[in-house]
XYZ file of C-alpha atoms in Angstrom:
60
model
C 0.074 0.095 0.111
C 2.908 2.464 0.813
C 4.133 1.909 -2.739
C 1.109 3.315 -4.175
C 1.066 6.389 -1.997
C 4.597 6.927 -2.973
C 3.797 6.873 -6.621
C 0.674 8.994 -6.148
C 2.892 11.679 -4.246
C 5.431 11.753 -7.081
C 2.636 11.820 -9.801
C 0.888 14.948 -8.186
C 4.023 16.622 -7.632
C 4.835 16.542 -11.311
C 1.559 18.037 -12.413
C 1.694 21.384 -14.131
C -1.066 23.748 -14.698
C -1.930 24.901 -18.156
C -0.292 28.126 -17.668
C 3.011 26.503 -16.592
C 2.815 24.021 -19.555
C 2.495 27.050 -21.911
C 5.246 29.063 -20.271
C 7.467 26.026 -20.531
C 6.776 25.608 -24.249
C 7.457 29.256 -24.874
C 10.820 28.930 -22.958
C 11.579 25.791 -24.829
C 10.908 27.328 -28.090
C 12.901 30.582 -27.309
C 15.904 28.471 -26.170
C 15.804 26.262 -29.424
C 15.883 29.670 -31.270
C 19.182 30.635 -29.684
C 17.925 32.964 -26.741
C 20.571 32.181 -24.135
C 18.438 33.730 -21.275
C 15.733 31.419 -22.165
C 18.053 28.483 -22.062
C 19.224 29.427 -18.676
C 15.720 29.639 -17.499
C 14.938 26.210 -18.879
C 17.825 24.864 -17.056
C 16.686 26.443 -13.713
C 13.355 24.941 -14.378
C 14.757 21.432 -14.759
C 16.946 21.824 -11.842
C 14.048 22.927 -9.818
C 11.770 20.084 -10.801
C 14.678 17.470 -10.061
C 15.294 18.948 -6.790
C 11.710 18.988 -5.921
C 11.173 15.228 -7.006
C 14.312 14.323 -5.040
C 12.971 16.019 -1.952
C 9.676 14.297 -2.268
C 11.018 11.026 -2.725
C 13.408 11.411 0.050
C 10.410 12.512 2.399
C 8.701 9.215 1.806
């Protein structure tokens, strides 16, 4: 049973709102077009998501 709670917690922490999805797509597109500031923002977003998932997993 605990396994299902862990999977549910990880799945919920990975959910993005439609606004977040749209912003992510815009940043990704700008980065692919060569905007270095957008690429830095994409990297920060990925790092933050990885940290969040690691923290959630460690807490369970």
